Every structure is written in structure tokens, then in C-alpha cells.
Amino acid sequence: MKAMLTALLAGLTLTGISCHKQAASRTPLCCAKEKAVTASLMPGRLAGNASIYQLPGVWTDQHDRTFSLDALKGKVQVVAMIFTHCGYACPRIVREMRAMEDSLSAAQKQDVGFVLVSFDAARDDPAQLAHFAEQQGLDDRWILLHGSAAQVRELSLLLNVRYQRLEDGNYIHSNTVVVLDRQGGIQKTLEGLGPAREAAVQFIGRLASR
Amino acid sequence: MKAAYIILLLSIGPVAVLAQHDKMARIPGGDFKPFLLSGDRRQTIKVRSFYLDVHAVTNEEFLGFVKTNPEWRRSKVARLFADSHYLTQWAGDLDIGDARMAKSPVTNISWFAANAYCRWKGKRLPTMSEWEYAAGAAPVHYKGGRTLTKVILEWYDHPTPVVLPAVESTYKNAFGLYDMHGLVWEWVEDFNSIVGETAAGSDSNPFVCGAGSSGTTNKKDYAAYMRYAFRESLQASFAVGSLGFRCAQDIENPIIVH
């Protein structure tokens, strides 16, 4: 499904060129590579739900403990990438995730973890992450992770989160919440600031009770 | 000329330091105007001076990496990090096959593989800004005196051949870099960094008609449009036949040689 969506996006991407009025007359020039691109995006080539916990590397959590992604194994995890200096979108994402947490039954809560990974390797050190967790009222079920810029890029690629560091040190990013199964396979990707929360909670609950 | 260069190196003394940048060009810092703007719509980005490989990594060079890093062999690589097209042009795990490919740029490698190769070399992938800035330099002595845009558009029009031409076979630019256009597409470190206009996620693909064009700085730059659109369509595990890479390095950082 995801592969198909990607292929569809690629299709949109490329047809986007021909609807550019000036580009239209140039269309033949672009077609050979265009075909190559489209062919590379045929469905069925993605890793499916291979565990993202295969990504090596040591992170640090908000309690200044070293942390490998592998340690997330065993629970269903709800993951987002944020930065704490973010004024609007990130607090909203966190609120959404908290609302999901609140909607789970007591039994389900035991089996679900919440993870926030910071884009901001420079400013979001463990102390800052701890401060943010307190500010947002996040309990022990939440893990906030700090990693190097290179680690953050790698993880963003596995989670399909887009982001860019701006010169003022802030970030623009897609607003994505990812649901991982107990092994670390991506089971659902929620996009946008107002995901269908009820459906998401049901989905998380179903995964947790499996 | 090359002999004279070596003699010069020997006479200076710190051979090791200079030799490590063999086949890399020092790109002077400067301002770069990105083709596609996002976020704060800053018109120019400052690119700091850095080193960049003068040519794309070849099959032969990549074979050296795969030999010492078994986890990157075709039969062993994790699907999470490279899809099923990974190195399919080779005859086997440690066999390029067709000898003509040895000096051709390695393609069918995922972002993760390219990233791992550069790290192994003590280098890193160039950022999109670095790559675009470096690739924008004019060709030197390009036969026929064609403009860069014409070169690129002609390349786009030709299908990728079964055996790619060798590196350093197209043109050299003013920074001393070969084949920045006209041979293969190249991975950049932050290829997933273009966030849609409203930064609201999937429904704001910047390349959809209107939305995308209003965010571009030069509406006539079709070649750049294609390049950005291509990057937009990639995922880090994809291995594509016309997509290779080259590595960059910071000026100030120490170099690890393997």
C-alpha cells in the first residue's frame, strides 16, 4: 500500500512538470529519465515491516542514560520526531499522543510506549528533554531521545519523516506519528496535525492486545 | 604534470595530510541560491568551504568497501537498508562481472549503503546545498560550448545505458569536479529535507502543480526541477540504476584513512 502510494506520489511529482505551462513544450526532453524514475518505484520493493531496531547506534534519554533502539522491543511504540524549541506543531503532536495515551485502557497502557526523538542535536540535550517532559506532563511511559545529527537523519529516513534545519537553528518538518509493533516494524503512519485519533487509538489497542 | 605534483608533495614533507585529499577538490565557500525554497524562504544559503570527491564512487571502489564490510554484500544486506535491486548489476557478491563497469560509477546502491561507504572512508555524503552549489559551476572546455542546462537536458533525454560510461568521461567544472551532470544522479545526505509548503505532511507535496512552482526560485530551471522531483520520489532503501554518489569531507576535521 505504502509502495503504491509512493509510486502514485512519484506519478504526481512527474506529471507536475507537464502542467507547468512553459515546461509543456519541453516534455519530450525529460521522458527517458522520467521512465527510469517511475520504473524504480514499482510496488513491492520496500522492506515491508522490517524492524527499524536494526539501526545501530547509541542514543541518550531524558534521564541521561544511554539507550539503544533495541530496548524499545517488546511493547507497541508510538513514535514522533520533534524539537523542544518548536512553538506550534510539536506541542500539538505531543498533545495528540497524550490524548491517545489517555484513551487506552489500563491494560493496554502496560503494553504501549511513547517515544519522542529530537531533531535538535545541538540544543535538546538530556537536561532540556527532561525539562520538556516535565513541562508537558509526560510520565515514565515516555522516552525522549537525543542523538547525533547523523543518527537523527538515519532514523528520519526509516520513519519517513522529512525535516530541514534552518539557519536560525530551528527546524521545519513533516508532522508524523508512527506506530511500531512489538518488533519495531512500522504498522501505521499518521500524517498531519489532526490525525483520526479514534481510529489510531483503536489500532494501537488492537496491536497491544495481540 | 602528475609526476611534478608528486615530487612537489615529497619535497614539502607532510605527504600524508595532502595525499588524503587525493581525488578530492576543495570547494571554496560561497552563497548558494536554492532552487526550491521551503520554510522561511531565505533566498540564499551560505555554503562553507568543503572537500568533494572529484568523481563519483566507481564499482571498483565500492567492491573494496564490500570486501571489508561483509554486511554490505548483496546476499547479506538487510532489506531495511537496501531494497532488492541492490548491486543487481554485479555478477556476484564480490564479482563486478563485466570488466567495462570497473571504472563506471556504482549505482543500484541505497542511501544507507552510500552513507556507510563514505563513513568508512572517513568522509560523509554532501548535503543537498553543498551538492547543488558545487554542481552549479560552469563546465571548463566543454566540447561544443554548450551551456550547462543544455548538457543536462540532453542527458535527461537519453536512456541510461546498460554499461554506464567511466567516471571523468563527461565534463569537468570550474571547481575541478567531473560529471556533476550527465552521468548519474547522486545521493545527498539530506535528500528528504524538502518539506511541503505548509509543512503539514503528505497533502502538501511541493511538486504538485502550482504549489511547487510557486516555491521555486527559477521557474525556467527544468533541470533542477527534475533533480528535486527525483529526490522527492526516493526512499533511503531504494537502489536505482541511474543513481550513484560521491563523498564530501569537512575542511577542519581530522581524516581517518582505511
PDB file of C-alpha atoms in Angstrom, chain B residues 18-189:
ATOM      1  CA  LEU B  18      47.836  16.233   1.426  1.00  0.00           C
ATOM      2  CA  ALA B  19      47.617  12.770  -0.039  1.00  0.00           C
ATOM      3  CA  GLN B  20      44.429  12.089   1.881  1.00  0.00           C
ATOM      4  CA  HIS B  21      42.650  14.598  -0.279  1.00  0.00           C
ATOM      5  CA  ASP B  22      43.822  12.893  -3.401  1.00  0.00           C
ATOM      6  CA  LYS B  23      40.945  12.913  -5.843  1.00  0.00           C
ATOM      7  CA  MET B  24      39.029  15.455  -3.785  1.00  0.00           C
ATOM      8  CA  ALA B  25      38.582  19.079  -4.743  1.00  0.00           C
ATOM      9  CA  ARG B  26      38.484  21.889  -2.220  1.00  0.00           C
ATOM     10  CA  ILE B  27      35.279  23.756  -2.908  1.00  0.00           C
ATOM     11  CA  PRO B  28      35.515  27.390  -1.815  1.00  0.00           C
ATOM     12  CA  GLY B  29      32.659  28.632   0.346  1.00  0.00           C
ATOM     13  CA  GLY B  30      30.062  30.915  -1.110  1.00  0.00           C
ATOM     14  CA  ASP B  31      26.440  31.840  -1.359  1.00  0.00           C
ATOM     15  CA  PHE B  32      24.040  29.452  -2.944  1.00  0.00           C
ATOM     16  CA  LYS B  33      20.531  30.187  -4.106  1.00  0.00           C
ATOM     17  CA  PRO B  34      18.449  27.047  -3.683  1.00  0.00           C
ATOM     18  CA  PHE B  35      16.095  26.140  -6.478  1.00  0.00           C
ATOM     19  CA  LEU B  36      13.313  25.160  -4.153  1.00  0.00           C
ATOM     20  CA  LEU B  37      12.561  27.174  -1.080  1.00  0.00           C
ATOM     21  CA  SER B  38      10.818  25.938   1.968  1.00  0.00           C
ATOM     22  CA  GLY B  39      10.121  27.263   5.417  1.00  0.00           C
ATOM     23  CA  ASP B  40      11.478  30.727   5.916  1.00  0.00           C
ATOM     24  CA  ARG B  41      12.050  31.238   2.174  1.00  0.00           C
ATOM     25  CA  ARG B  42      15.515  32.526   2.627  1.00  0.00           C
ATOM     26  CA  GLN B  43      16.848  33.491  -0.787  1.00  0.00           C
ATOM     27  CA  THR B  44      20.439  32.432  -0.285  1.00  0.00           C
ATOM     28  CA  ILE B  45      22.212  29.833   1.809  1.00  0.00           C
ATOM     29  CA  LYS B  46      25.828  30.132   2.866  1.00  0.00           C
ATOM     30  CA  VAL B  47      27.870  27.087   1.954  1.00  0.00           C
ATOM     31  CA  ARG B  48      31.109  26.716   3.883  1.00  0.00           C
ATOM     32  CA  SER B  49      34.259  25.516   2.176  1.00  0.00           C
ATOM     33  CA  PHE B  50      34.475  21.694   1.981  1.00  0.00           C
ATOM     34  CA  TYR B  51      36.105  18.859   0.076  1.00  0.00           C
ATOM     35  CA  LEU B  52      34.231  16.849  -2.524  1.00  0.00           C
ATOM     36  CA  ASP B  53      35.328  13.747  -4.450  1.00  0.00           C
ATOM     37  CA  VAL B  54      36.221  14.791  -7.981  1.00  0.00           C
ATOM     38  CA  HIS B  55      34.363  11.824  -9.411  1.00  0.00           C
ATOM     39  CA  ALA B  56      31.532   9.551  -8.345  1.00  0.00           C
ATOM     40  CA  VAL B  57      32.460   6.343  -6.489  1.00  0.00           C
ATOM     41  CA  THR B  58      33.133   3.564  -9.017  1.00  0.00           C
ATOM     42  CA  ASN B  59      32.114  -0.094  -8.989  1.00  0.00           C
ATOM     43  CA  GLU B  60      35.756  -0.997  -8.376  1.00  0.00           C
ATOM     44  CA  GLU B  61      35.993   1.318  -5.374  1.00  0.00           C
ATOM     45  CA  PHE B  62      32.710   0.085  -3.963  1.00  0.00           C
ATOM     46  CA  LEU B  63      33.895  -3.519  -4.325  1.00  0.00           C
ATOM     47  CA  GLY B  64      36.758  -2.662  -1.959  1.00  0.00           C
ATOM     48  CA  PHE B  65      34.219  -1.483   0.611  1.00  0.00           C
ATOM     49  CA  VAL B  66      32.018  -4.551   0.228  1.00  0.00           C
ATOM     50  CA  LYS B  67      35.029  -6.861   0.605  1.00  0.00           C
ATOM     51  CA  THR B  68      35.952  -5.475   4.021  1.00  0.00           C
ATOM     52  CA  ASN B  69      32.362  -4.934   5.153  1.00  0.00           C
ATOM     53  CA  PRO B  70      30.538  -8.235   4.587  1.00  0.00           C
ATOM     54  CA  GLU B  71      27.245  -6.865   5.900  1.00  0.00           C
ATOM     55  CA  TRP B  72      27.062  -4.765   2.722  1.00  0.00           C
ATOM     56  CA  ARG B  73      27.368  -7.718   0.355  1.00  0.00           C
ATOM     57  CA  ARG B  74      24.420  -8.254  -1.922  1.00  0.00           C
ATOM     58  CA  SER B  75      23.448 -11.554  -0.314  1.00  0.00           C
ATOM     59  CA  LYS B  76      23.805 -10.257   3.249  1.00  0.00           C
ATOM     60  CA  VAL B  77      22.474  -6.716   3.247  1.00  0.00           C
ATOM     61  CA  ALA B  78      19.433  -6.083   5.469  1.00  0.00           C
ATOM     62  CA  ARG B  79      16.318  -5.234   3.425  1.00  0.00           C
ATOM     63  CA  LEU B  80      15.729  -2.336   5.760  1.00  0.00           C
ATOM     64  CA  PHE B  81      18.881  -0.700   4.388  1.00  0.00           C
ATOM     65  CA  ALA B  82      18.800  -1.687   0.706  1.00  0.00           C
ATOM     66  CA  ASP B  83      15.993  -2.996  -1.472  1.00  0.00           C
ATOM     67  CA  SER B  84      16.113  -5.992  -3.780  1.00  0.00           C
ATOM     68  CA  HIS B  85      17.767  -4.032  -6.609  1.00  0.00           C
ATOM     69  CA  TYR B  86      20.913  -3.541  -4.547  1.00  0.00           C
ATOM     70  CA  LEU B  87      24.004  -4.150  -6.721  1.00  0.00           C
ATOM     71  CA  THR B  88      21.997  -6.245  -9.180  1.00  0.00           C
ATOM     72  CA  GLN B  89      24.329  -5.111 -11.981  1.00  0.00           C
ATOM     73  CA  TRP B  90      27.152  -7.194 -10.451  1.00  0.00           C
ATOM     74  CA  ALA B  91      27.732 -10.857 -11.332  1.00  0.00           C
ATOM     75  CA  GLY B  92      28.078 -11.872  -7.692  1.00  0.00           C
ATOM     76  CA  ASP B  93      28.703 -10.719  -4.135  1.00  0.00           C
ATOM     77  CA  LEU B  94      32.354  -9.936  -4.853  1.00  0.00           C
ATOM     78  CA  ASP B  95      32.319 -10.007  -8.624  1.00  0.00           C
ATOM     79  CA  ILE B  96      31.570  -6.937 -10.703  1.00  0.00           C
ATOM     80  CA  GLY B  97      31.244  -9.104 -13.795  1.00  0.00           C
ATOM     81  CA  ASP B  98      31.525  -7.028 -16.961  1.00  0.00           C
ATOM     82  CA  ALA B  99      35.057  -5.571 -16.809  1.00  0.00           C
ATOM     83  CA  ARG B 100      33.908  -2.416 -18.580  1.00  0.00           C
ATOM     84  CA  MET B 101      31.974  -1.466 -15.423  1.00  0.00           C
ATOM     85  CA  ALA B 102      35.028  -1.254 -13.140  1.00  0.00           C
ATOM     86  CA  LYS B 103      35.521   2.468 -13.702  1.00  0.00           C
ATOM     87  CA  SER B 104      31.830   3.254 -14.113  1.00  0.00           C
ATOM     88  CA  PRO B 105      30.029   4.918 -11.236  1.00  0.00           C
ATOM     89  CA  VAL B 106      28.494   2.391  -8.874  1.00  0.00           C
ATOM     90  CA  THR B 107      24.705   2.579  -8.974  1.00  0.00           C
ATOM     91  CA  ASN B 108      21.913   0.464  -7.502  1.00  0.00           C
ATOM     92  CA  ILE B 109      23.113   1.436  -4.052  1.00  0.00           C
ATOM     93  CA  SER B 110      20.809   2.716  -1.341  1.00  0.00           C
ATOM     94  CA  TRP B 111      21.329   5.887   0.687  1.00  0.00           C
ATOM     95  CA  PHE B 112      22.311   3.725   3.650  1.00  0.00           C
ATOM     96  CA  ALA B 113      24.989   1.945   1.595  1.00  0.00           C
ATOM     97  CA  ALA B 114      26.340   5.218   0.204  1.00  0.00           C
ATOM     98  CA  ASN B 115      26.359   6.722   3.695  1.00  0.00           C
ATOM     99  CA  ALA B 116      28.196   3.676   5.106  1.00  0.00           C
ATOM    100  CA  TYR B 117      30.795   3.834   2.328  1.00  0.00           C
ATOM    101  CA  CYS B 118      31.559   7.498   3.000  1.00  0.00           C
ATOM    102  CA  ARG B 119      31.860   6.890   6.751  1.00  0.00           C
ATOM    103  CA  TRP B 120      34.228   4.013   6.050  1.00  0.00           C
ATOM    104  CA  LYS B 121      36.380   6.437   4.100  1.00  0.00           C
ATOM    105  CA  GLY B 122      36.299   8.941   6.962  1.00  0.00           C
ATOM    106  CA  LYS B 123      34.021  11.094   4.863  1.00  0.00           C
ATOM    107  CA  ARG B 124      30.310  11.873   4.662  1.00  0.00           C
ATOM    108  CA  LEU B 125      27.666  12.429   1.997  1.00  0.00           C
ATOM    109  CA  PRO B 126      27.434  16.037   0.785  1.00  0.00           C
ATOM    110  CA  THR B 127      24.369  17.995   1.830  1.00  0.00           C
ATOM    111  CA  MET B 128      21.891  18.976  -0.855  1.00  0.00           C
ATOM    112  CA  SER B 129      23.059  22.603  -0.643  1.00  0.00           C
ATOM    113  CA  GLU B 130      26.709  21.591  -0.968  1.00  0.00           C
ATOM    114  CA  TRP B 131      25.979  19.332  -3.916  1.00  0.00           C
ATOM    115  CA  GLU B 132      23.819  21.848  -5.761  1.00  0.00           C
ATOM    116  CA  TYR B 133      26.315  24.641  -5.115  1.00  0.00           C
ATOM    117  CA  ALA B 134      29.230  22.521  -6.369  1.00  0.00           C
ATOM    118  CA  ALA B 135      27.276  21.287  -9.387  1.00  0.00           C
ATOM    119  CA  GLY B 136      26.342  24.801 -10.406  1.00  0.00           C
ATOM    120  CA  ALA B 137      29.883  25.660 -11.501  1.00  0.00           C
ATOM    121  CA  ALA B 138      30.276  26.138 -15.240  1.00  0.00           C
ATOM    122  CA  PRO B 139      31.972  23.498 -17.400  1.00  0.00           C
ATOM    123  CA  VAL B 140      35.536  24.160 -18.452  1.00  0.00           C
ATOM    124  CA  HIS B 141      36.488  23.358 -22.052  1.00  0.00           C
ATOM    125  CA  TYR B 142      33.205  21.641 -22.732  1.00  0.00           C
ATOM    126  CA  LYS B 143      33.168  20.480 -26.300  1.00  0.00           C
ATOM    127  CA  GLY B 144      30.761  22.403 -28.484  1.00  0.00           C
ATOM    128  CA  GLY B 145      30.498  25.172 -25.948  1.00  0.00           C
ATOM    129  CA  ARG B 146      27.081  24.065 -24.787  1.00  0.00           C
ATOM    130  CA  THR B 147      25.533  25.581 -21.713  1.00  0.00           C
ATOM    131  CA  LEU B 148      25.170  23.514 -18.570  1.00  0.00           C
ATOM    132  CA  THR B 149      21.403  23.443 -18.912  1.00  0.00           C
ATOM    133  CA  LYS B 150      21.655  22.099 -22.448  1.00  0.00           C
ATOM    134  CA  VAL B 151      24.086  19.399 -21.327  1.00  0.00           C
ATOM    135  CA  ILE B 152      21.722  18.308 -18.588  1.00  0.00           C
ATOM    136  CA  LEU B 153      18.594  18.313 -20.710  1.00  0.00           C
ATOM    137  CA  GLU B 154      20.282  16.245 -23.400  1.00  0.00           C
ATOM    138  CA  TRP B 155      21.334  13.759 -20.753  1.00  0.00           C
ATOM    139  CA  TYR B 156      17.787  13.574 -19.406  1.00  0.00           C
ATOM    140  CA  ASP B 157      16.636  12.737 -22.902  1.00  0.00           C
ATOM    141  CA  HIS B 158      18.868   9.696 -23.254  1.00  0.00           C
ATOM    142  CA  PRO B 159      18.072   6.390 -21.612  1.00  0.00           C
ATOM    143  CA  THR B 160      20.575   5.098 -19.076  1.00  0.00           C
ATOM    144  CA  PRO B 161      22.895   2.703 -20.961  1.00  0.00           C
ATOM    145  CA  VAL B 162      23.387  -0.873 -19.725  1.00  0.00           C
ATOM    146  CA  VAL B 163      27.047  -0.206 -19.028  1.00  0.00           C
ATOM    147  CA  LEU B 164      27.483   3.319 -17.752  1.00  0.00           C
ATOM    148  CA  PRO B 165      30.412   5.310 -19.176  1.00  0.00           C
ATOM    149  CA  ALA B 166      33.505   5.599 -16.980  1.00  0.00           C
ATOM    150  CA  VAL B 167      33.803   8.423 -14.466  1.00  0.00           C
ATOM    151  CA  GLU B 168      35.561  11.574 -15.691  1.00  0.00           C
ATOM    152  CA  SER B 169      34.120  10.952 -19.158  1.00  0.00           C
ATOM    153  CA  THR B 170      31.689  13.844 -19.498  1.00  0.00           C
ATOM    154  CA  TYR B 171      32.996  17.253 -18.443  1.00  0.00           C
ATOM    155  CA  LYS B 172      34.978  18.970 -15.739  1.00  0.00           C
ATOM    156  CA  ASN B 173      33.616  22.037 -13.988  1.00  0.00           C
ATOM    157  CA  ALA B 174      35.309  25.144 -12.663  1.00  0.00           C
ATOM    158  CA  PHE B 175      35.727  23.550  -9.202  1.00  0.00           C
ATOM    159  CA  GLY B 176      37.630  20.637 -10.768  1.00  0.00           C
ATOM    160  CA  LEU B 177      34.724  18.214 -10.378  1.00  0.00           C
ATOM    161  CA  TYR B 178      33.840  15.704 -13.065  1.00  0.00           C
ATOM    162  CA  ASP B 179      30.414  14.563 -14.260  1.00  0.00           C
ATOM    163  CA  MET B 180      28.310  16.557 -11.793  1.00  0.00           C
ATOM    164  CA  HIS B 181      25.666  16.297 -14.503  1.00  0.00           C
ATOM    165  CA  GLY B 182      25.384  13.978 -17.429  1.00  0.00           C
ATOM    166  CA  LEU B 183      26.443  10.636 -15.956  1.00  0.00           C
ATOM    167  CA  VAL B 184      24.305   9.598 -12.978  1.00  0.00           C
ATOM    168  CA  TRP B 185      22.047  11.157 -10.367  1.00  0.00           C
ATOM    169  CA  GLU B 186      23.731  11.346  -6.967  1.00  0.00           C
ATOM    170  CA  TRP B 187      22.560  10.779  -3.400  1.00  0.00           C
ATOM    171  CA  VAL B 188      22.812  13.681  -0.955  1.00  0.00           C
ATOM    172  CA  GLU B 189      22.783  13.423   2.819  1.00  0.00           C
TER     173      GLU B 189
END
